Amino acid sequence: MDRQRIMIAGAIVAYLALLSLIGVWSARRSRRSSDFYLAGRRLGLLTAALATMASIMSGFVFVGGPGLFYSVGLGSFWIVISASFTGAMMCWLLARPLHTMAADAGCLTIPDVILVRYGCRFSSGFAAVAILLGVLGYLATQLLALGIVLAGVLGTSIWLGILLGAFVLVLYTTAGGMVAAVYTDVVQGGVMLVSTSVIFGYALSAGGGFDGMSAVILSQAPELLSPWGLVGPVTCLGWFSLFALGSLGQPHVVHKMMMIRDVRLLKHFPWILAVCMTVCSLVWLGVGLSVKSLVFQGDLPALAHPDDAIISFLHARAPAWLGALAYAGIVSAIMSTADSFSNIGAGVLARDLPRVLGRQGEPTVQRSRTFSVLVFTFALIFALSVKGLVAYAGILGFGIFAAALTPLLAVGLNWPAANFWSARASLIAGTVAAVAGEAMSRLGLYPLQIPPACLALLLSFIVFLGIGLMPKRCAPGSA
């Protein structure tokens, strides 16, 4: 094993050990259900902002982002631009109602909120099932990505890498619940901010600066640096709309609003979140530009797959210390998303579905831990058995969350006219449209330029608003 690999492996092992210690420490602070699912509702401003950023900026920003820039150019940055709106809209539309429901109605999960707001067991149960399916797909995606990274760093098989990553995740998330997830997210968010900033600066230097890289790309493929890149305005604006609005339906993100100690602390939340997300997104631009420029100059071989962009750059250009920092950032991004999903999935199994079926009473922390292990087990089986479909499952998970939950939360919590019929219809229409659209896209049968998930989100909004605006005398009967 060469010096670079030894340094990277040592950094990753030490980092995983640190996360495990945080899990053991936080286990003592998870005595009640509110501790396990809402971190005791004790989050301050910076903790909430860093944890939210870490949950949003998954491994996609390190791996998928540079690869997408390599493939379609500057048009991919419309996804990143939406970050400036996400925090403001989250505070404006969701923070106060979610915080109030957690404090006054005892809500611990998003299906809890839907049940209290709409008084409809069907909507709450449907949302719980949709969340569980999305969680399993997302979690399997993160486990596979983590396995690939650990296998490359430690020189093991992918399956052993998946098992090692899953073991560490299970250790700290089941021991400490959301307390462990939040405080490890803070550490992971800090690592992500430092690593993306350093990688961005080094990538610019390696590629010859903005002027040099731009000149090379403009001479070979100028359309890559046009505002729409290679995908056109419809797709770019669809991406912007999907990620700006669809993020308001991602349960692992909006759930953080229920954990805030005092909603007045969120005054500065939007700009802090926007700055953190923008800094993390720099790796997208820096590595994407640098790799494309180096490939055009013949200094790097053409990539077999766009997602290889950052790995190829690190292996070919980065010194050992930067490789260690970069891989720590990649592992942080992956694990910070996975830990939140495990707790949300455990909440569905231990609390939401039993309540929908009429069972009362709060689940014990031990029972919640058991279901958290069960969620990881199902996701692990999925990741190990259907590798070819895992990435698709992750994409589908975001689309389902966006189309099914965004209208019910972003609009329904602020609009008195919304009712259980609009919630039911929107949930069904959004979920079916998201699944059908992504399936057609995967099979090559989707003819439109607008992303399928964006179209499903639009349909869900239309159904939700249309039924909510119906005259009361035309609305169907009670639940």
Short mmCIF file of C-alpha atoms in Angstrom, two decimals:
data_model
loop_
_atom_site.label_atom_id
_atom_site.label_comp_id
_atom_site.label_asym_id
_atom_site.label_seq_id
_atom_site.Cartn_x
_atom_site.Cartn_y
_atom_site.Cartn_z
CA MET A 1 0.00 0.00 0.00
CA ASP A 2 1.52 3.36 -1.06
CA ARG A 3 1.96 6.35 1.22
CA GLN A 4 -1.10 8.20 -0.09
CA ARG A 5 -3.42 5.24 0.46
CA ILE A 6 -2.03 4.66 3.97
CA MET A 7 -2.65 8.29 4.90
CA ILE A 8 -6.18 8.26 3.47
CA ALA A 9 -7.03 4.94 5.14
CA GLY A 10 -5.71 6.18 8.49
CA ALA A 11 -7.75 9.38 8.27
CA ILE A 12 -10.94 7.50 7.40
CA VAL A 13 -10.51 4.92 10.17
CA ALA A 14 -9.85 7.66 12.75
CA TYR A 15 -12.85 9.59 11.50
CA LEU A 16 -15.17 6.57 11.75
CA ALA A 17 -13.89 5.95 15.28
CA LEU A 18 -14.72 9.57 16.22
CA LEU A 19 -18.29 9.19 14.94
CA SER A 20 -18.68 5.99 16.94
CA LEU A 21 -17.54 7.77 20.12
CA ILE A 22 -20.09 10.54 19.52
CA GLY A 23 -22.76 7.85 19.26
CA VAL A 24 -21.73 6.29 22.56
CA TRP A 25 -21.72 9.72 24.24
CA SER A 26 -25.14 10.67 22.86
CA ALA A 27 -26.73 7.39 24.00
CA ARG A 28 -26.87 8.85 27.52
CA ARG A 29 -28.89 11.80 26.21
CA SER A 30 -31.56 9.68 24.48
CA ARG A 31 -33.88 8.65 27.29
CA ARG A 32 -37.28 9.55 25.80
CA SER A 33 -38.96 9.36 22.40
CA SER A 34 -38.59 13.13 21.98
CA ASP A 35 -34.84 12.72 22.49
CA PHE A 36 -34.57 9.86 20.00
CA TYR A 37 -36.62 11.51 17.24
CA LEU A 38 -36.22 15.26 17.87
CA ALA A 39 -32.89 15.48 19.75
CA GLY A 40 -34.80 16.77 22.77
CA ARG A 41 -35.79 19.90 20.78
CA ARG A 42 -32.58 21.58 21.98
CA LEU A 43 -30.96 22.68 18.70
CA GLY A 44 -29.42 26.13 18.46
CA LEU A 45 -28.92 28.23 15.34
CA LEU A 46 -25.50 27.02 14.15
CA THR A 47 -26.21 23.41 15.08
CA ALA A 48 -29.47 23.47 13.11
CA ALA A 49 -27.88 25.19 10.10
CA LEU A 50 -24.90 22.83 9.90
CA ALA A 51 -27.04 19.73 10.47
CA THR A 52 -29.52 20.84 7.79
CA MET A 53 -26.77 21.61 5.31
CA ALA A 54 -25.09 18.27 5.94
CA SER A 55 -28.40 16.43 5.44
CA ILE A 56 -29.09 18.19 2.14
CA MET A 57 -25.59 18.03 0.65
CA SER A 58 -25.19 14.27 0.37
CA GLY A 59 -22.50 12.43 -1.56
CA PHE A 60 -24.11 13.82 -4.70
CA VAL A 61 -22.34 17.16 -4.24
CA PHE A 62 -18.89 15.48 -4.20
CA VAL A 63 -19.46 12.71 -6.73
CA GLY A 64 -22.57 13.45 -8.77
CA GLY A 65 -22.08 17.22 -8.96
CA PRO A 66 -18.64 17.33 -10.63
CA GLY A 67 -19.75 14.46 -12.86
CA LEU A 68 -22.88 16.32 -13.93
CA PHE A 69 -20.83 19.45 -14.69
CA TYR A 70 -18.43 17.29 -16.72
CA SER A 71 -21.39 15.93 -18.72
CA VAL A 72 -23.66 18.92 -19.31
CA GLY A 73 -21.63 21.97 -18.28
CA LEU A 74 -22.81 25.11 -16.56
CA GLY A 75 -26.48 24.15 -16.91
CA SER A 76 -26.05 21.81 -13.97
CA PHE A 77 -25.41 24.80 -11.72
CA TRP A 78 -29.11 25.67 -11.76
CA ILE A 79 -29.47 22.93 -9.16
CA VAL A 80 -26.99 24.76 -6.91
CA ILE A 81 -28.55 28.20 -7.44
CA SER A 82 -31.72 26.94 -5.77
CA ALA A 83 -29.79 26.74 -2.47
CA SER A 84 -30.21 30.49 -2.01
CA PHE A 85 -33.99 30.03 -1.78
CA THR A 86 -34.21 26.83 0.24
CA GLY A 87 -33.41 28.22 3.69
CA ALA A 88 -35.59 31.31 3.31
CA MET A 89 -38.61 29.34 2.11
CA MET A 90 -38.10 26.74 4.84
CA CYS A 91 -38.19 29.42 7.54
CA TRP A 92 -41.02 31.36 5.91
CA LEU A 93 -43.36 28.43 5.22
CA LEU A 94 -42.41 25.60 7.56
CA ALA A 95 -40.43 26.64 10.63
CA ARG A 96 -43.15 28.14 12.81
CA PRO A 97 -45.98 25.65 12.08
CA LEU A 98 -43.70 22.62 12.46
CA HIS A 99 -42.14 24.00 15.64
CA THR A 100 -45.61 24.76 17.05
CA MET A 101 -46.92 21.28 16.27
CA ALA A 102 -43.91 19.68 17.92
CA ALA A 103 -44.34 21.84 21.03
CA ASP A 104 -48.13 21.96 21.40
CA ALA A 105 -49.42 18.78 19.74
CA GLY A 106 -46.51 16.50 20.64
CA CYS A 107 -45.70 15.69 17.01
CA LEU A 108 -42.42 13.80 16.59
CA THR A 109 -42.53 12.89 12.89
CA ILE A 110 -43.84 14.26 9.58
CA PRO A 111 -46.74 11.72 9.41
CA ASP A 112 -47.65 12.94 12.92
CA VAL A 113 -47.90 16.47 11.53
CA ILE A 114 -50.08 15.32 8.62
CA LEU A 115 -52.40 13.44 10.98
CA VAL A 116 -52.82 16.46 13.27
CA ARG A 117 -53.21 19.00 10.44
CA TYR A 118 -55.62 17.06 8.22
CA GLY A 119 -57.21 14.66 10.71
CA CYS A 120 -56.92 11.88 8.15
CA ARG A 121 -55.43 8.50 8.99
CA PHE A 122 -55.28 7.55 5.32
CA SER A 123 -53.12 10.57 4.44
CA SER A 124 -50.85 10.00 7.42
CA GLY A 125 -50.51 6.29 6.64
CA PHE A 126 -49.96 6.85 2.93
CA ALA A 127 -47.29 9.45 3.72
CA ALA A 128 -45.65 7.05 6.19
CA VAL A 129 -45.46 4.25 3.61
CA ALA A 130 -44.14 6.64 0.93
CA ILE A 131 -41.52 7.94 3.37
CA LEU A 132 -40.47 4.41 4.33
CA LEU A 133 -40.03 3.35 0.69
CA GLY A 134 -38.09 6.53 -0.08
CA VAL A 135 -35.94 6.05 3.03
CA LEU A 136 -35.01 2.50 2.02
CA GLY A 137 -34.07 3.63 -1.49
CA TYR A 138 -32.08 6.63 -0.26
CA LEU A 139 -30.37 4.65 2.49
CA ALA A 140 -29.42 1.84 0.11
CA THR A 141 -27.95 4.43 -2.27
CA GLN A 142 -25.86 5.97 0.52
CA LEU A 143 -24.68 2.55 1.75
CA LEU A 144 -23.58 1.55 -1.74
CA ALA A 145 -21.76 4.85 -2.25
CA LEU A 146 -20.09 4.48 1.14
CA GLY A 147 -19.08 0.91 0.30
CA ILE A 148 -17.50 1.99 -2.99
CA VAL A 149 -15.50 4.76 -1.28
CA LEU A 150 -14.32 2.58 1.63
CA ALA A 151 -13.44 -0.26 -0.74
CA GLY A 152 -11.27 2.08 -2.81
CA VAL A 153 -9.57 3.56 0.23
CA LEU A 154 -9.05 0.41 2.30
CA GLY A 155 -8.44 -1.99 -0.60
CA THR A 156 -11.37 -4.27 0.30
CA SER A 157 -14.33 -5.55 -1.71
CA ILE A 158 -17.34 -3.27 -2.17
CA TRP A 159 -19.49 -5.59 -0.07
CA LEU A 160 -17.05 -5.47 2.84
CA GLY A 161 -16.96 -1.69 2.51
CA ILE A 162 -20.77 -1.58 2.66
CA LEU A 163 -20.79 -3.78 5.77
CA LEU A 164 -18.13 -1.66 7.51
CA GLY A 165 -19.93 1.60 6.75
CA ALA A 166 -23.28 0.14 7.80
CA PHE A 167 -21.78 -1.11 11.08
CA VAL A 168 -20.52 2.36 12.05
CA LEU A 169 -23.81 3.98 11.04
CA VAL A 170 -25.84 1.44 13.00
CA LEU A 171 -23.58 1.89 16.03
CA TYR A 172 -24.00 5.62 16.45
CA THR A 173 -27.52 6.14 15.09
CA THR A 174 -29.18 3.36 17.08
CA ALA A 175 -27.30 4.24 20.25
CA GLY A 176 -27.96 7.98 20.22
CA GLY A 177 -30.90 8.40 17.86
CA MET A 178 -31.38 11.90 16.47
CA VAL A 179 -29.06 13.32 19.14
CA ALA A 180 -26.20 11.34 17.62
CA ALA A 181 -27.36 12.12 14.08
CA VAL A 182 -27.44 15.87 14.71
CA TYR A 183 -24.09 16.17 16.48
CA THR A 184 -22.31 13.90 14.01
CA ASP A 185 -23.92 16.03 11.28
CA VAL A 186 -22.32 19.11 12.84
CA VAL A 187 -18.89 17.44 12.73
CA GLN A 188 -19.54 16.14 9.22
CA GLY A 189 -20.78 19.55 8.07
CA GLY A 190 -17.58 21.18 9.34
CA VAL A 191 -15.44 18.60 7.54
CA MET A 192 -17.45 19.16 4.35
CA LEU A 193 -16.98 22.95 4.48
CA VAL A 194 -13.23 22.68 4.99
CA SER A 195 -12.67 19.94 2.43
CA THR A 196 -14.76 21.53 -0.34
CA SER A 197 -13.02 24.89 0.12
CA VAL A 198 -9.54 23.34 -0.07
CA ILE A 199 -10.43 21.07 -3.01
CA PHE A 200 -11.91 24.03 -4.89
CA GLY A 201 -8.75 26.10 -4.48
CA TYR A 202 -6.48 23.21 -5.46
CA ALA A 203 -8.65 22.31 -8.47
CA LEU A 204 -8.44 25.88 -9.77
CA SER A 205 -4.67 25.86 -9.40
CA ALA A 206 -4.27 22.45 -11.07
CA GLY A 207 -6.45 23.47 -14.00
CA GLY A 208 -4.69 26.78 -14.65
CA GLY A 209 -7.17 29.17 -13.05
CA PHE A 210 -10.61 30.25 -14.23
CA ASP A 211 -9.26 32.09 -17.27
CA GLY A 212 -7.08 29.22 -18.41
CA MET A 213 -9.72 26.53 -17.92
CA SER A 214 -12.44 28.61 -19.55
CA ALA A 215 -10.25 29.33 -22.57
CA VAL A 216 -9.56 25.62 -23.09
CA ILE A 217 -13.22 24.61 -22.77
CA LEU A 218 -14.43 27.48 -24.98
CA SER A 219 -12.03 26.39 -27.70
CA GLN A 220 -13.30 22.79 -27.65
CA ALA A 221 -16.96 22.90 -26.57
CA PRO A 222 -18.16 26.47 -25.93
CA GLU A 223 -21.76 25.37 -25.34
CA LEU A 224 -20.66 23.77 -22.05
CA LEU A 225 -20.17 27.25 -20.56
CA SER A 226 -23.43 28.71 -21.86
CA PRO A 227 -26.09 29.50 -19.23
CA TRP A 228 -28.08 26.37 -20.11
CA GLY A 229 -25.13 24.06 -20.82
CA LEU A 230 -26.06 21.07 -22.98
CA VAL A 231 -29.53 20.52 -21.53
CA GLY A 232 -31.52 23.61 -22.51
CA PRO A 233 -33.62 26.13 -20.57
CA VAL A 234 -36.61 23.85 -19.87
CA THR A 235 -34.48 21.25 -18.08
CA CYS A 236 -32.44 23.88 -16.21
CA LEU A 237 -35.50 25.75 -14.95
CA GLY A 238 -37.11 22.41 -14.11
CA TRP A 239 -34.07 21.49 -12.00
CA PHE A 240 -34.19 24.86 -10.27
CA SER A 241 -37.90 24.54 -9.46
CA LEU A 242 -37.59 20.93 -8.34
CA PHE A 243 -34.74 21.55 -5.92
CA ALA A 244 -35.95 24.96 -4.69
CA LEU A 245 -39.48 23.73 -3.94
CA GLY A 246 -38.97 19.96 -3.68
CA SER A 247 -36.52 20.38 -0.81
CA LEU A 248 -39.49 21.54 1.29
CA GLY A 249 -40.89 18.01 1.09
CA GLN A 250 -37.73 16.13 2.06
CA PRO A 251 -38.49 14.68 5.51
CA HIS A 252 -34.85 14.45 6.62
CA VAL A 253 -34.50 18.19 5.95
CA VAL A 254 -37.75 19.72 7.20
CA HIS A 255 -37.68 17.47 10.26
CA LYS A 256 -34.89 19.70 11.60
CA MET A 257 -37.39 22.56 11.96
CA MET A 258 -39.16 20.55 14.68
CA MET A 259 -35.94 20.30 16.70
CA ILE A 260 -35.21 24.03 17.11
CA ARG A 261 -35.01 25.23 20.72
CA ASP A 262 -36.58 28.62 19.92
CA VAL A 263 -38.06 29.53 16.55
CA ARG A 264 -36.83 33.11 16.98
CA LEU A 265 -33.29 31.80 16.51
CA LEU A 266 -34.10 31.20 12.83
CA LYS A 267 -33.83 34.89 11.96
CA HIS A 268 -30.33 34.32 10.56
CA PHE A 269 -30.88 30.71 9.46
CA PRO A 270 -31.51 31.40 5.71
CA TRP A 271 -28.28 33.24 4.97
CA ILE A 272 -26.15 30.91 7.10
CA LEU A 273 -27.60 27.86 5.32
CA ALA A 274 -27.21 29.52 1.90
CA VAL A 275 -23.55 30.40 2.56
CA CYS A 276 -22.75 26.89 3.83
CA MET A 277 -24.45 25.22 0.86
CA THR A 278 -22.74 27.57 -1.60
CA VAL A 279 -19.31 26.84 -0.11
CA CYS A 280 -19.96 23.09 -0.34
CA SER A 281 -21.08 23.50 -3.95
CA LEU A 282 -17.72 25.02 -4.92
CA VAL A 283 -16.31 21.50 -5.35
CA TRP A 284 -18.94 20.97 -8.04
CA LEU A 285 -17.68 23.91 -10.08
CA GLY A 286 -13.96 23.61 -9.35
CA VAL A 287 -13.50 19.88 -10.01
CA GLY A 288 -15.95 19.86 -12.91
CA LEU A 289 -14.14 22.70 -14.69
CA SER A 290 -10.67 21.37 -13.92
CA VAL A 291 -11.31 17.78 -15.03
CA LYS A 292 -13.01 18.86 -18.26
CA SER A 293 -10.15 21.22 -19.05
CA LEU A 294 -7.47 18.61 -18.26
CA VAL A 295 -9.24 16.00 -20.43
CA PHE A 296 -9.43 18.43 -23.36
CA GLN A 297 -5.70 19.16 -22.97
CA GLY A 298 -4.85 15.45 -22.85
CA ASP A 299 -3.49 15.64 -19.30
CA LEU A 300 -6.21 13.27 -18.05
CA PRO A 301 -7.76 10.36 -19.95
CA ALA A 302 -11.42 10.71 -20.90
CA LEU A 303 -13.65 9.46 -18.11
CA ALA A 304 -15.37 6.09 -18.50
CA HIS A 305 -18.22 7.44 -16.37
CA PRO A 306 -18.90 11.10 -15.40
CA ASP A 307 -19.17 10.19 -11.71
CA ASP A 308 -15.47 9.24 -11.81
CA ALA A 309 -14.53 12.94 -12.11
CA ILE A 310 -13.46 13.64 -8.53
CA ILE A 311 -11.83 10.22 -8.00
CA SER A 312 -9.79 10.60 -11.21
CA PHE A 313 -8.76 14.11 -10.20
CA LEU A 314 -7.68 13.05 -6.71
CA HIS A 315 -5.68 10.06 -7.94
CA ALA A 316 -3.97 11.97 -10.74
CA ARG A 317 -3.39 15.41 -9.23
CA ALA A 318 -3.92 15.54 -5.47
CA PRO A 319 -1.17 15.11 -2.85
CA ALA A 320 -1.70 12.58 -0.06
CA TRP A 321 -2.94 15.10 2.52
CA LEU A 322 -5.56 16.49 0.12
CA GLY A 323 -6.71 12.98 -0.77
CA ALA A 324 -7.21 12.21 2.94
CA LEU A 325 -9.17 15.44 3.46
CA ALA A 326 -11.25 14.89 0.32
CA TYR A 327 -12.20 11.33 1.19
CA ALA A 328 -13.11 12.43 4.71
CA GLY A 329 -15.41 15.02 3.13
CA ILE A 330 -16.98 12.44 0.82
CA VAL A 331 -17.60 10.01 3.68
CA SER A 332 -19.03 12.88 5.76
CA ALA A 333 -21.46 13.86 3.01
CA ILE A 334 -22.69 10.30 2.58
CA MET A 335 -23.06 9.48 6.27
CA SER A 336 -24.72 12.78 7.20
CA THR A 337 -27.66 11.93 4.95
CA ALA A 338 -27.83 8.25 5.90
CA ASP A 339 -28.07 8.80 9.66
CA SER A 340 -31.10 11.09 9.41
CA PHE A 341 -32.91 8.62 7.17
CA SER A 342 -32.40 5.74 9.59
CA ASN A 343 -34.14 7.64 12.39
CA ILE A 344 -37.00 8.72 10.12
CA GLY A 345 -37.49 5.13 8.95
CA ALA A 346 -37.47 3.89 12.54
CA GLY A 347 -40.14 6.46 13.40
CA VAL A 348 -42.39 5.18 10.62
CA LEU A 349 -42.16 1.57 11.84
CA ALA A 350 -42.19 2.19 15.58
CA ARG A 351 -44.66 5.07 15.78
CA ASP A 352 -46.42 6.23 12.61
CA LEU A 353 -47.81 3.00 11.17
CA PRO A 354 -48.98 1.66 14.57
CA ARG A 355 -50.78 4.96 15.27
CA VAL A 356 -52.50 4.85 11.89
CA LEU A 357 -53.67 1.32 12.72
CA GLY A 358 -55.14 2.53 16.01
CA ARG A 359 -52.42 1.57 18.49
CA GLN A 360 -51.84 4.23 21.12
CA GLY A 361 -48.86 4.97 23.35
CA GLU A 362 -45.32 6.11 22.73
CA PRO A 363 -42.69 3.59 21.60
CA THR A 364 -39.85 3.09 24.04
CA VAL A 365 -36.36 4.18 23.06
CA GLN A 366 -35.28 0.54 23.01
CA ARG A 367 -38.08 -0.32 20.60
CA SER A 368 -37.10 2.60 18.38
CA ARG A 369 -33.50 1.38 18.38
CA THR A 370 -34.67 -2.08 17.34
CA PHE A 371 -36.62 -0.68 14.40
CA SER A 372 -33.64 1.50 13.43
CA VAL A 373 -31.54 -1.67 13.11
CA LEU A 374 -34.37 -3.22 11.08
CA VAL A 375 -34.38 -0.27 8.66
CA PHE A 376 -30.63 -0.65 8.15
CA THR A 377 -31.07 -4.39 7.60
CA PHE A 378 -33.66 -3.89 4.86
CA ALA A 379 -31.56 -1.16 3.20
CA LEU A 380 -28.45 -3.34 3.43
CA ILE A 381 -30.23 -6.25 1.74
CA PHE A 382 -31.45 -3.88 -0.96
CA ALA A 383 -27.96 -2.46 -1.54
CA LEU A 384 -26.35 -5.92 -1.69
CA SER A 385 -28.95 -7.58 -3.90
CA VAL A 386 -30.10 -5.05 -6.51
CA LYS A 387 -27.02 -2.93 -7.17
CA GLY A 388 -28.15 -1.90 -10.63
CA LEU A 389 -31.36 -0.33 -9.31
CA VAL A 390 -29.99 1.41 -6.23
CA ALA A 391 -29.06 4.71 -7.91
CA TYR A 392 -32.49 4.77 -9.54
CA ALA A 393 -34.10 4.19 -6.14
CA GLY A 394 -32.30 7.24 -4.74
CA ILE A 395 -33.50 9.46 -7.59
CA LEU A 396 -37.01 8.08 -7.21
CA GLY A 397 -36.92 8.73 -3.45
CA PHE A 398 -36.31 12.47 -3.92
CA GLY A 399 -39.07 12.66 -6.53
CA ILE A 400 -41.60 10.87 -4.32
CA PHE A 401 -40.81 13.05 -1.31
CA ALA A 402 -41.05 16.24 -3.38
CA ALA A 403 -44.28 15.39 -5.21
CA ALA A 404 -46.08 13.71 -2.31
CA LEU A 405 -45.18 15.93 0.64
CA THR A 406 -44.31 19.45 -0.56
CA PRO A 407 -47.90 20.69 -1.15
CA LEU A 408 -49.14 19.18 2.13
CA LEU A 409 -46.39 20.87 4.14
CA ALA A 410 -45.36 24.06 2.34
CA VAL A 411 -48.91 25.08 1.40
CA GLY A 412 -51.20 23.07 3.64
CA LEU A 413 -49.65 24.20 6.92
CA ASN A 414 -50.29 27.83 5.95
CA TRP A 415 -53.60 27.61 4.07
CA PRO A 416 -56.78 27.03 6.10
CA ALA A 417 -58.76 25.95 3.01
CA ALA A 418 -56.61 22.83 2.58
CA ASN A 419 -58.51 19.74 3.70
CA PHE A 420 -58.13 15.99 3.98
CA TRP A 421 -59.51 15.44 0.47
CA SER A 422 -56.90 17.72 -1.10
CA ALA A 423 -54.25 15.95 0.99
CA ARG A 424 -55.38 12.49 -0.10
CA ALA A 425 -55.65 13.35 -3.78
CA SER A 426 -52.34 15.22 -3.86
CA LEU A 427 -50.48 12.38 -2.13
CA ILE A 428 -51.81 9.78 -4.56
CA ALA A 429 -51.39 11.91 -7.70
CA GLY A 430 -47.88 13.05 -6.80
CA THR A 431 -46.62 9.60 -5.84
CA VAL A 432 -48.09 7.85 -8.90
CA ALA A 433 -46.81 10.56 -11.24
CA ALA A 434 -43.31 10.48 -9.72
CA VAL A 435 -43.04 6.68 -9.97
CA ALA A 436 -44.50 6.55 -13.50
CA GLY A 437 -42.36 9.44 -14.77
CA GLU A 438 -39.09 8.04 -13.45
CA ALA A 439 -39.96 4.56 -14.77
CA MET A 440 -40.68 5.97 -18.24
CA SER A 441 -37.46 7.99 -18.13
CA ARG A 442 -35.42 4.92 -17.19
CA LEU A 443 -37.01 2.92 -20.03
CA GLY A 444 -36.36 5.70 -22.56
CA LEU A 445 -40.07 6.42 -23.02
CA TYR A 446 -40.21 9.88 -21.44
CA PRO A 447 -40.46 12.46 -24.28
CA LEU A 448 -40.32 15.76 -22.36
CA GLN A 449 -37.38 17.96 -21.38
CA ILE A 450 -38.82 18.90 -18.00
CA PRO A 451 -37.55 16.49 -15.30
CA PRO A 452 -40.19 13.83 -14.43
CA ALA A 453 -40.10 14.66 -10.72
CA CYS A 454 -40.70 18.35 -11.49
CA LEU A 455 -43.73 17.46 -13.59
CA ALA A 456 -45.04 15.24 -10.79
CA LEU A 457 -44.53 18.08 -8.29
CA LEU A 458 -46.45 20.47 -10.56
CA LEU A 459 -49.33 17.99 -10.91
CA SER A 460 -49.42 17.49 -7.15
CA PHE A 461 -49.68 21.24 -6.56
CA ILE A 462 -52.48 21.58 -9.13
CA VAL A 463 -54.50 18.77 -7.54
CA PHE A 464 -53.93 20.08 -4.01
CA LEU A 465 -54.88 23.66 -4.84
CA GLY A 466 -57.74 22.69 -7.14
CA ILE A 467 -59.52 20.56 -4.55
CA GLY A 468 -58.78 23.03 -1.78
CA LEU A 469 -60.44 25.81 -3.82
CA MET A 470 -63.61 23.80 -4.42
CA PRO A 471 -66.69 25.33 -2.76
CA LYS A 472 -67.40 23.71 0.58
CA ARG A 473 -70.75 22.37 -0.55
CA CYS A 474 -69.04 20.56 -3.45
CA ALA A 475 -66.43 18.89 -1.27
CA PRO A 476 -66.97 15.21 -0.43
CA GLY A 477 -68.00 14.08 3.04
CA SER A 478 -65.93 13.82 6.16
CA ALA A 479 -63.04 11.46 6.88
#
